[in-house]
Coordinates of C-alpha atoms and ligand atoms in Angstrom, one line a residue:
M7 CA -0.3 3.1 27.6
N8 CA 1.4 0.8 29.7
A9 CA 0.9 -2.7 30.6
E10 CA -0.9 -2.1 33.8
S11 CA -3.5 0.3 32.4
R12 CA -4.6 -2.0 29.4
A13 CA -5.5 -5.6 29.9
R14 CA -4.1 -8.2 27.6
L15 CA -6.2 -8.1 24.4
N16 CA -7.0 -11.8 24.5
Q17 CA -8.0 -11.5 28.1
T18 CA -10.7 -8.9 27.6
P19 CA -14.4 -9.9 28.1
E20 CA -15.0 -8.5 24.7
W21 CA -12.3 -10.8 23.3
T22 CA -13.7 -13.7 25.1
A23 CA -17.2 -13.1 24.0
L24 CA -16.1 -13.2 20.3
A25 CA -14.3 -16.5 20.8
A26 CA -17.5 -17.8 22.4
H27 CA -19.6 -16.5 19.5
R28 CA -17.1 -18.1 17.0
E29 CA -17.6 -21.5 18.7
Q30 CA -21.3 -20.9 18.6
L31 CA -21.5 -20.0 15.0
G32 CA -19.6 -23.0 14.1
E33 CA -19.5 -23.7 10.2
V34 CA -22.0 -20.9 9.4
R35 CA -22.9 -21.2 5.8
L36 CA -23.2 -18.1 3.5
R37 CA -26.1 -19.8 1.7
D38 CA -27.9 -20.1 5.0
L39 CA -27.4 -16.5 6.0
F40 CA -28.7 -15.2 2.6
A41 CA -31.6 -17.6 2.8
A42 CA -32.5 -16.3 6.3
D43 CA -32.2 -12.6 5.2
P44 CA -33.4 -11.8 1.7
T45 CA -32.2 -8.2 2.1
R46 CA -28.6 -9.2 3.0
G47 CA -27.2 -8.2 -0.2
T48 CA -28.2 -4.6 0.0
A49 CA -28.4 -4.3 3.9
Y50 CA -24.7 -5.3 4.3
T51 CA -23.3 -2.5 2.3
L52 CA -21.7 0.8 3.1
H53 CA -20.6 3.8 1.1
V54 CA -17.8 6.4 1.4
G55 CA -17.2 9.0 -1.1
D56 CA -17.4 7.1 -4.5
L57 CA -16.9 3.8 -3.2
H58 CA -19.6 1.3 -2.7
I59 CA -18.7 -1.5 -0.3
D60 CA -20.5 -4.6 -0.2
Y61 CA -19.8 -7.0 2.9
S62 CA -22.5 -9.4 2.7
K63 CA -20.5 -12.3 1.6
H64 CA -18.8 -12.4 5.0
L65 CA -19.1 -15.1 7.6
V66 CA -20.8 -12.6 10.0
T67 CA -24.1 -12.0 11.4
G68 CA -25.3 -8.6 12.9
E69 CA -24.2 -10.0 16.4
T70 CA -20.8 -10.8 15.0
L71 CA -20.4 -7.2 13.9
T72 CA -21.6 -5.8 17.3
L73 CA -19.1 -8.0 19.1
L74 CA -16.3 -6.9 16.8
R75 CA -17.3 -3.2 17.4
D76 CA -17.4 -3.8 21.2
L77 CA -13.8 -4.8 20.8
A78 CA -13.0 -1.8 18.9
A79 CA -14.5 0.3 21.6
A80 CA -12.9 -1.6 24.5
T81 CA -9.4 -1.1 22.7
D82 CA -10.1 2.7 22.3
V83 CA -9.5 2.4 18.5
F84 CA -11.1 5.8 17.9
G85 CA -9.2 7.3 20.9
L86 CA -6.0 6.5 19.2
R87 CA -7.6 7.8 16.0
D88 CA -8.2 11.1 17.5
A89 CA -4.7 11.3 18.9
M90 CA -3.4 10.6 15.7
F91 CA -5.3 13.6 14.0
R92 CA -4.5 15.8 16.8
G93 CA -0.7 15.2 16.0
E94 CA 0.0 13.4 19.2
K95 CA 3.3 11.5 19.2
I96 CA 1.5 7.9 18.7
N97 CA 4.7 6.5 17.0
T98 CA 6.2 5.9 20.5
T99 CA 9.3 3.9 19.6
E100 CA 10.4 6.8 17.5
D101 CA 8.9 9.5 19.4
R102 CA 7.0 11.0 16.4
A103 CA 3.6 12.3 15.3
V104 CA 1.8 10.5 12.7
L105 CA 0.4 13.0 10.2
H106 CA 0.1 11.9 6.8
T107 CA -3.5 13.2 7.1
A108 CA -2.1 16.5 7.1
L109 CA -0.5 16.3 3.8
R110 CA -4.2 16.4 2.3
A111 CA -5.6 18.8 4.7
P112 CA -7.1 21.9 3.0
R113 CA -5.2 25.2 3.0
D114 CA -7.4 26.7 5.9
A115 CA -6.9 23.6 8.2
V116 CA -4.9 24.0 11.4
V117 CA -2.8 20.8 12.4
M118 CA -0.5 21.5 15.3
V119 CA 2.8 19.7 15.8
D120 CA 4.8 20.8 18.7
G121 CA 3.0 24.1 19.0
E122 CA 3.3 24.8 15.2
N123 CA 0.5 24.6 12.5
V124 CA 2.1 22.4 9.9
V125 CA -0.5 23.0 7.3
P126 CA 1.0 26.3 5.7
A127 CA 4.2 24.5 5.1
V128 CA 2.6 21.6 3.4
H129 CA 0.8 23.9 1.0
A130 CA 4.0 25.8 0.4
V131 CA 5.8 22.6 -0.6
L132 CA 2.8 21.7 -2.8
D133 CA 2.9 25.2 -4.4
R134 CA 6.5 24.8 -5.3
M135 CA 5.9 21.2 -6.7
S136 CA 3.2 22.5 -8.8
A137 CA 5.3 25.3 -10.2
F138 CA 8.1 23.1 -10.8
S139 CA 5.8 20.3 -12.5
E140 CA 4.2 23.0 -14.8
K141 CA 7.9 24.1 -15.7
I142 CA 8.7 20.6 -16.8
R143 CA 5.4 19.9 -18.4
S144 CA 5.5 23.2 -20.4
G145 CA 9.1 22.8 -21.5
E146 CA 10.3 25.9 -19.5
W147 CA 12.6 24.0 -17.6
T148 CA 15.4 22.7 -19.9
G149 CA 18.5 20.5 -19.3
H150 CA 22.2 21.3 -19.2
T151 CA 22.3 21.5 -23.1
G152 CA 19.1 23.5 -23.5
K153 CA 17.0 20.6 -24.6
R154 CA 13.4 20.2 -23.1
I155 CA 13.0 17.4 -20.4
K156 CA 11.1 14.4 -21.8
N157 CA 12.1 11.7 -19.4
I158 CA 11.7 11.5 -15.7
V159 CA 13.6 8.8 -13.7
N160 CA 12.4 8.5 -10.2
V161 CA 15.1 6.8 -7.9
G162 CA 13.9 5.6 -4.7
I163 CA 12.8 2.4 -2.9
G164 CA 10.1 1.3 -0.3
G165 CA 7.8 4.3 0.4
S166 CA 9.8 6.4 -1.9
D167 CA 9.1 4.1 -4.9
L168 CA 5.9 1.9 -4.4
G169 CA 3.6 4.6 -3.9
P170 CA 4.4 7.0 -7.0
A171 CA 5.0 3.9 -9.2
M172 CA 1.7 2.3 -8.3
A173 CA -0.2 5.7 -8.9
Y174 CA 1.4 6.5 -12.1
E175 CA 0.3 3.2 -13.5
A176 CA -3.2 3.6 -11.9
L177 CA -3.5 6.9 -13.4
R178 CA -1.7 6.3 -16.7
S179 CA -4.8 7.3 -18.7
F180 CA -4.5 10.8 -17.0
T181 CA -0.8 11.4 -17.8
D182 CA 0.9 13.4 -20.3
R183 CA 1.9 10.9 -23.1
D184 CA 4.8 13.1 -24.3
L185 CA 6.7 12.3 -21.0
T186 CA 8.4 8.9 -20.2
I187 CA 8.3 8.1 -16.6
R188 CA 10.4 5.4 -15.0
F189 CA 11.0 4.0 -11.6
V190 CA 14.3 2.7 -10.5
S191 CA 14.5 1.0 -7.0
N192 CA 16.7 -2.2 -7.0
V193 CA 20.3 -2.0 -6.2
D194 CA 20.7 -4.6 -8.9
G195 CA 22.5 -2.5 -11.6
A196 CA 20.2 -3.9 -14.1
D197 CA 17.4 -1.8 -13.0
L198 CA 19.0 1.4 -13.6
H199 CA 20.7 0.1 -16.8
E200 CA 17.3 -0.8 -18.3
A201 CA 15.8 2.4 -17.1
V202 CA 18.2 4.6 -18.9
R203 CA 19.5 2.6 -21.9
D204 CA 17.3 4.2 -24.6
L205 CA 17.0 7.6 -22.9
D206 CA 18.9 10.8 -24.2
A207 CA 20.5 12.2 -21.0
A208 CA 20.3 15.8 -22.2
E209 CA 16.3 15.2 -21.9
T210 CA 16.3 13.4 -18.6
L211 CA 15.5 14.5 -15.2
F212 CA 16.4 12.2 -12.2
V213 CA 14.1 12.6 -9.1
I214 CA 15.9 11.2 -6.1
A215 CA 13.4 10.3 -3.7
S216 CA 14.4 9.4 -0.1
K217 CA 13.2 10.4 3.2
T218 CA 16.3 9.8 5.1
F219 CA 18.7 10.2 2.1
T220 CA 21.0 7.6 3.6
T221 CA 19.3 4.6 2.1
I222 CA 22.1 2.7 0.5
E223 CA 20.3 1.4 -2.6
T224 CA 18.9 4.9 -3.4
I225 CA 22.1 6.6 -2.9
T226 CA 24.0 4.0 -4.8
N227 CA 21.7 4.2 -7.7
A228 CA 21.6 8.1 -7.6
T229 CA 25.4 8.2 -7.7
S230 CA 25.6 5.8 -10.6
A231 CA 22.7 7.9 -12.4
R232 CA 24.9 11.2 -11.8
D233 CA 27.9 9.2 -13.3
W234 CA 25.8 8.2 -16.3
L235 CA 24.5 11.6 -17.0
L236 CA 27.8 13.3 -16.7
T237 CA 29.6 10.8 -19.0
E238 CA 26.8 10.9 -21.6
L239 CA 26.8 14.7 -21.6
K240 CA 30.5 14.9 -21.2
A241 CA 29.8 17.5 -18.9
G242 CA 31.0 18.6 -15.3
Q243 CA 29.5 18.6 -11.9
D244 CA 27.6 22.0 -12.9
A245 CA 25.3 19.9 -15.1
V246 CA 23.8 18.2 -12.1
A247 CA 21.5 21.1 -11.1
Q248 CA 19.3 21.1 -14.1
H249 CA 18.9 17.0 -14.2
F250 CA 18.5 16.3 -10.5
V251 CA 16.0 17.1 -8.0
A252 CA 15.6 15.7 -4.5
L253 CA 12.6 14.8 -2.4
S254 CA 13.8 14.5 1.2
T255 CA 13.3 15.5 4.8
N256 CA 17.3 15.6 5.1
A257 CA 18.7 19.0 3.5
E258 CA 22.0 18.2 4.9
K259 CA 22.6 14.9 3.1
V260 CA 20.9 16.1 0.0
S261 CA 23.5 19.0 -0.3
E262 CA 26.4 16.6 0.5
F263 CA 25.3 14.6 -2.4
G264 CA 25.6 17.5 -4.7
I265 CA 21.9 18.6 -5.3
D266 CA 21.2 22.3 -4.7
T267 CA 18.8 22.5 -1.8
A268 CA 16.9 25.0 -3.9
N269 CA 16.0 21.9 -6.0
M270 CA 14.9 20.1 -3.0
F271 CA 11.1 19.2 -2.2
E272 CA 10.8 19.0 1.6
F273 CA 8.6 16.7 3.8
W274 CA 8.9 16.0 7.4
D275 CA 9.5 13.3 10.1
W276 CA 5.8 13.0 10.9
V277 CA 5.3 11.5 7.5
G278 CA 6.1 7.8 7.5
G279 CA 7.8 6.3 4.5
R280 CA 5.0 4.1 3.4
Y281 CA 2.5 6.9 4.1
S282 CA 4.6 9.5 2.0
F283 CA 3.5 9.4 -1.6
D284 CA 0.9 12.3 -1.1
S285 CA 4.0 14.3 0.1
A286 CA 6.7 15.7 -2.0
I287 CA 7.3 12.0 -2.8
G288 CA 4.7 12.2 -5.2
L289 CA 6.6 14.7 -7.5
S290 CA 7.2 12.4 -10.5
L291 CA 3.4 11.5 -10.3
M292 CA 2.5 15.3 -10.2
I293 CA 4.7 15.8 -13.3
A294 CA 3.0 12.8 -15.0
I295 CA -0.6 13.7 -14.3
G296 CA -0.4 17.6 -13.6
P297 CA -0.9 19.6 -10.4
D298 CA -4.7 19.9 -10.7
R299 CA -5.2 16.0 -10.9
F300 CA -2.6 15.6 -8.1
R301 CA -4.8 17.9 -6.0
E302 CA -8.0 16.0 -6.8
M303 CA -6.2 13.0 -5.6
L304 CA -5.4 14.5 -2.2
D305 CA -9.2 15.7 -2.0
G306 CA -9.9 12.2 -2.4
F307 CA -7.7 11.1 0.5
H308 CA -9.0 13.9 2.5
L309 CA -12.7 12.8 2.0
V310 CA -11.7 9.4 3.6
D311 CA -9.9 11.0 6.3
K312 CA -13.0 13.1 7.3
H313 CA -15.1 10.0 7.1
F314 CA -12.8 7.9 9.2
R315 CA -12.8 10.7 11.7
A316 CA -16.6 11.4 11.9
A317 CA -18.5 8.4 10.9
P318 CA -20.0 6.4 13.7
P319 CA -18.9 2.7 14.2
E320 CA -22.0 1.2 12.3
S321 CA -21.0 3.1 9.2
N322 CA -17.3 3.5 9.3
V323 CA -15.7 1.7 6.4
P324 CA -12.1 1.6 7.5
L325 CA -13.3 0.5 11.1
L326 CA -15.4 -2.3 9.3
L327 CA -12.7 -3.5 7.1
G328 CA -10.2 -3.5 9.9
L329 CA -12.6 -5.5 12.1
L330 CA -13.4 -8.0 9.3
G331 CA -9.7 -8.7 9.1
V332 CA -9.5 -9.2 12.9
W333 CA -12.4 -11.7 12.7
Y334 CA -10.6 -13.8 10.0
G335 CA -6.9 -13.5 11.4
N336 CA -7.8 -13.9 15.1
F337 CA -10.9 -16.1 15.2
H338 CA -10.6 -18.3 12.0
D339 CA -6.7 -18.4 11.9
A340 CA -6.5 -17.0 8.4
Q341 CA -2.8 -16.3 7.7
S342 CA -3.2 -14.1 4.5
H343 CA -5.5 -11.5 2.8
A344 CA -5.8 -11.4 -0.9
V345 CA -6.4 -7.9 -2.7
L346 CA -7.5 -8.7 -6.2
P347 CA -8.2 -5.5 -8.4
Y348 CA -10.1 -6.0 -11.7
S349 CA -8.3 -3.2 -13.3
H350 CA -5.2 -3.5 -15.4
Y351 CA -4.3 0.0 -14.2
L352 CA -4.1 -1.4 -10.5
S353 CA -1.4 -3.8 -11.4
K354 CA 0.8 -2.5 -8.8
F355 CA -1.8 -1.7 -6.1
T356 CA -1.4 -4.9 -4.1
A357 CA 2.6 -4.6 -4.2
Y358 CA 1.9 -1.0 -2.6
L359 CA -0.4 -2.5 -0.1
Q360 CA 2.3 -5.1 1.0
Q361 CA 4.4 -2.5 2.4
L362 CA 1.7 -0.5 3.7
D363 CA 0.1 -3.4 5.6
M364 CA 3.1 -5.8 6.3
E365 CA 5.5 -3.1 7.3
S366 CA 3.0 -1.4 9.5
N367 CA 1.5 -4.3 11.3
G368 CA 4.2 -7.3 11.0
K369 CA 4.9 -6.7 14.6
Y370 CA 5.5 -9.5 17.4
V371 CA 5.6 -7.0 20.4
D372 CA 3.0 -4.7 21.6
R373 CA 3.4 -0.8 22.3
D374 CA 4.7 -1.9 25.9
G375 CA 7.3 -4.1 24.4
Q376 CA 5.7 -7.3 25.6
E377 CA 5.4 -10.2 23.0
V378 CA 1.8 -10.7 21.9
D379 CA 0.0 -13.9 22.0
W380 CA -2.5 -13.1 19.1
Q381 CA -1.9 -12.8 15.5
T382 CA -1.0 -9.5 14.1
G383 CA -0.9 -8.5 10.3
P384 CA -1.8 -10.9 7.7
V385 CA 0.2 -11.9 4.5
V386 CA -1.0 -9.5 1.8
W387 CA -0.9 -10.8 -1.7
G388 CA -2.7 -10.5 -5.1
T389 CA -2.4 -9.5 -8.6
P390 CA -5.1 -8.3 -11.1
G391 CA -8.0 -10.7 -10.7
T392 CA -8.5 -12.1 -14.1
N393 CA -4.9 -13.2 -14.5
G394 CA -5.3 -14.7 -11.0
Q395 CA -8.2 -16.6 -12.2
H396 CA -6.0 -18.6 -14.4
A397 CA -3.3 -19.2 -12.0
Y398 CA -3.8 -19.3 -8.1
Y399 CA -7.6 -19.0 -7.9
Q400 CA -7.9 -22.7 -7.8
L401 CA -6.3 -22.8 -4.3
I402 CA -8.7 -20.1 -3.2
H403 CA -11.8 -22.0 -4.3
Q404 CA -10.8 -25.6 -3.5
G405 CA -7.6 -25.4 -1.4
T406 CA -7.5 -26.0 2.5
K407 CA -6.7 -22.4 3.5
L408 CA -9.2 -19.7 4.4
I409 CA -8.2 -16.7 2.2
P410 CA -10.3 -13.6 2.7
A411 CA -10.2 -11.4 -0.4
D412 CA -11.0 -7.9 -1.4
F413 CA -12.3 -7.5 -5.1
I414 CA -11.9 -3.9 -6.5
G415 CA -13.6 -3.2 -9.7
F416 CA -15.1 -0.2 -11.9
A417 CA -18.2 0.3 -13.7
E418 CA -16.6 2.3 -16.4
P419 CA -13.5 1.5 -18.5
V420 CA -11.0 4.1 -18.4
A421 CA -11.3 6.9 -21.2
G422 CA -9.4 6.7 -24.4
L423 CA -10.1 2.9 -25.2
A424 CA -11.0 2.0 -28.7
P425 CA -14.6 0.9 -28.9
G426 CA -13.9 -2.8 -29.2
L427 CA -11.8 -2.6 -26.2
V428 CA -14.6 -0.6 -24.3
A429 CA -16.9 -3.5 -25.2
Q430 CA -14.5 -5.9 -23.2
H431 CA -15.2 -4.2 -20.0
D432 CA -18.5 -6.2 -19.3
L433 CA -16.8 -9.4 -20.0
L434 CA -14.2 -8.1 -17.2
M435 CA -16.8 -7.4 -14.9
A436 CA -18.8 -10.3 -15.5
N437 CA -15.7 -12.3 -14.3
F438 CA -15.6 -9.8 -11.3
F439 CA -19.1 -10.7 -10.2
A440 CA -19.0 -14.4 -11.0
Q441 CA -15.9 -14.9 -8.7
T442 CA -17.3 -13.6 -5.5
Q443 CA -20.5 -15.5 -6.4
A444 CA -18.5 -18.7 -6.9
L445 CA -16.4 -18.2 -3.7
A446 CA -19.5 -17.5 -1.6
F447 CA -21.9 -20.1 -2.7
G448 CA -20.0 -22.9 -4.4
K449 CA -21.6 -25.7 -5.8
T450 CA -23.0 -28.6 -3.8
P451 CA -22.5 -32.4 -4.6
D452 CA -26.1 -32.6 -5.3
E453 CA -25.9 -29.8 -8.0
V454 CA -22.8 -31.5 -9.4
R455 CA -24.5 -34.9 -9.7
A456 CA -27.6 -33.2 -11.3
E457 CA -25.5 -32.2 -14.2
G458 CA -24.8 -35.9 -14.8
V459 CA -21.2 -35.9 -13.6
P460 CA -20.0 -39.5 -12.8
Q461 CA -20.0 -40.1 -8.9
E462 CA -16.2 -40.6 -8.9
L463 CA -15.7 -37.0 -10.2
V464 CA -18.3 -35.2 -7.9
P465 CA -15.8 -34.4 -5.0
H466 CA -13.4 -32.9 -7.4
K467 CA -16.0 -30.8 -9.2
T468 CA -17.8 -29.7 -6.0
F469 CA -17.0 -26.1 -4.6
K470 CA -17.6 -25.9 -0.9
G471 CA -17.9 -22.1 -1.1
N472 CA -18.1 -19.9 2.1
H473 CA -14.9 -18.1 1.0
P474 CA -15.4 -14.6 2.2
T475 CA -15.1 -11.5 0.1
T476 CA -15.5 -7.7 0.2
T477 CA -16.4 -6.2 -3.0
I478 CA -15.4 -2.5 -3.6
L479 CA -17.1 -0.9 -6.6
A480 CA -16.7 2.6 -7.9
K481 CA -17.9 4.2 -11.1
E482 CA -14.5 4.8 -12.6
L483 CA -10.7 4.9 -11.5
T484 CA -10.0 8.6 -11.2
P485 CA -7.3 10.5 -9.3
S486 CA -9.9 11.1 -6.6
V487 CA -11.2 7.4 -6.4
L488 CA -7.4 6.4 -6.2
G489 CA -7.0 8.7 -3.2
Q490 CA -10.1 7.2 -1.6
L491 CA -8.9 3.7 -1.9
I492 CA -5.6 4.4 -0.5
A493 CA -6.8 6.2 2.4
L494 CA -9.3 3.6 3.0
Y495 CA -6.5 1.0 3.2
E496 CA -4.3 3.4 5.3
H497 CA -7.1 3.7 7.9
K498 CA -7.9 0.0 7.9
V499 CA -4.3 -0.8 8.7
F500 CA -4.5 1.6 11.4
V501 CA -7.5 0.1 13.0
Q502 CA -5.9 -3.2 13.1
G503 CA -2.7 -1.8 14.6
A504 CA -4.6 0.2 17.2
L505 CA -6.6 -3.0 18.3
W506 CA -3.7 -5.2 18.3
N507 CA -2.0 -2.7 20.5
I508 CA 1.0 -2.5 18.3
D509 CA 3.0 0.5 16.8
S510 CA 2.1 0.6 13.3
F511 CA 4.4 3.3 12.4
D512 CA 7.9 2.1 13.1
Q513 CA 9.8 -0.7 11.1
W514 CA 12.8 -2.0 13.2
G515 CA 12.5 -5.3 11.4
V516 CA 14.1 -4.1 8.2
E517 CA 17.3 -2.8 10.2
L518 CA 19.2 -6.2 10.9
G519 CA 19.5 -7.1 7.2
K520 CA 20.8 -3.6 6.5
V521 CA 23.5 -4.1 9.3
L522 CA 24.6 -7.4 8.1
A523 CA 24.7 -6.5 4.6
K524 CA 27.3 -3.9 5.5
R525 CA 29.3 -6.6 7.2
V526 CA 29.0 -9.1 4.4
E527 CA 29.8 -6.8 1.5
P528 CA 33.7 -6.4 2.1
A529 CA 33.9 -10.2 2.2
L530 CA 32.8 -10.4 -1.4
T531 CA 35.6 -8.7 -2.6
E532 CA 38.8 -10.6 -3.9
G533 CA 41.4 -11.5 -1.3
A534 CA 39.2 -10.0 1.6
E535 CA 39.1 -11.7 4.9
V536 CA 35.8 -13.4 5.6
P537 CA 34.5 -12.0 8.8
D538 CA 33.1 -14.0 11.6
L539 CA 30.0 -15.3 9.9
D540 CA 27.7 -18.3 10.6
G541 CA 28.8 -21.5 9.1
S542 CA 26.2 -21.3 6.3
T543 CA 26.8 -17.9 5.2
T544 CA 30.7 -18.4 5.4
A545 CA 30.2 -21.3 3.1
L546 CA 27.7 -19.3 0.7
V547 CA 30.2 -16.3 0.6
A548 CA 32.9 -18.8 -0.3
K549 CA 30.9 -20.4 -3.0
Y550 CA 30.1 -16.9 -4.3
R551 CA 33.7 -16.0 -4.7
D552 CA 34.5 -19.2 -6.1
L553 CA 31.8 -18.8 -8.9
R554 CA 33.1 -15.2 -9.5
G555 CA 36.7 -16.5 -9.7
R556 CA 37.6 -14.5 -6.6
Ligands
G6P7 O1 12.8 7.0 1.7 P1 13.9 6.4 2.3 O2 14.5 6.9 3.5 O3 15.0 6.1 1.4 O4 13.5 4.9 2.8 C1 13.0 4.0 2.0 C2 12.3 2.7 2.7 O5 13.4 2.2 3.3 C3 13.4 1.7 4.6 O6 14.2 0.6 4.8 C4 12.0 1.3 5.2 O7 11.8 0.0 5.4 C5 11.0 1.9 4.5 O8 9.9 2.2 5.1 C6 11.3 3.2 3.5 O9 10.2 3.6 2.8

């Protein structure tokens, strides 16, 4: 769509109507909204798959939601959604289709890209991954010396690390405890060092995950891993085949590196890096949880895909979550969004979402290359909630910033806990419910005074409340539920990018730093000429060389 055919977002009547509505609502109080509508706690809920979504504690009325949906209609969010599912090249700056949804399509589905149905190829790779995973899990695949593989080290970064690393943590209770699974991403040599120092090379498989197979951090770590392996095994290049597999779109680079393409699991350029962990990039996870559970996870993704595609606007959960983010970011000047899981197993979930959301929607120009004059993606942050309560929740409760937050919790503890630990689950969840209650309704000065608090402390002990939250509750954290959760956030991010008219599927903003690192690196070596850097960087490089005695 070009600039002429689409009005500037903030000049549309729908945007103006929302701005006027925001003025008119003023400082709407959640206490008042609940008092006015006793059914709000059940009426403002939606379901998708196993997920129960409560959005009653948001600073919205029925009219707000209608106006937000009008904005989504005016910006044709669903039109772009349909184009994505049809395989159109909606990633315009890279001229690519965006089809992570095809990765979890059932075997008999048809998804066309450039005149070809891609679903058979997706399932062919899944079948190869399954067969390979089973060989590792059963011990049929052995290392160069004939020993069974017991350790898997995934080497990748960004989308080739965060997804599988997060999902491995999330589904730890479903993993095969006999296998050690580690993730190496940082080019800091300490990462690989710590990952392999207690491993027997003869029992170790390296999974080199890189869509492009050119990412400097990954190729450097993979090269060091190969050196470590060959040194430890006192073996030659022929040992590589049993100890290295590649996950990539780039067969040429894989074979240049020395990995037999027979040991490569393929995916395609219509899978974005941050949308890739249900592709071959999930191999380490599949080895850990087994192919059946991996497929259950894909079915969970697919369930939410179908919902996003078919549910009407009033009950479409990704649409709702996307629009709530727009409401706060664009009409309340909220800068950030907290995601606070009440599950130890989701400890890496927010880090994963940071790439998904911030790399997708951290854009300052629209699809036509024009600078936007509205806010785009929020700063996404958070850690498991209970730990956060004793650290940064103070600022959410009593600070000066508006921080909308998602609370994610589960009715059941994971299987396998000792009875005493199972009993702790209610305490965890009591905190989960209490926090959103405290955030929404706070504590008035009168309530504080009624407790006999001296007047000078009353302001300190007052909670203004009115901090908006979404509660996402499910029975338990299963592979399917994890897939559902991730697809929900993927599509939420999609909704926002579509509405803001930005390309959520490129990431040009990561390139400049890579180019400059290449230029700076030679200057760090002893005796090297310092190239033409800016004043600050030249001084810092000189200081670095001085500290290192170069
Ligand atoms: O999978 P790779 O090609 O190695 O890319 C790894 C990551 O690096 C890039 O710089 C991008 O910012 C990410 O989107 C990507 O996931």
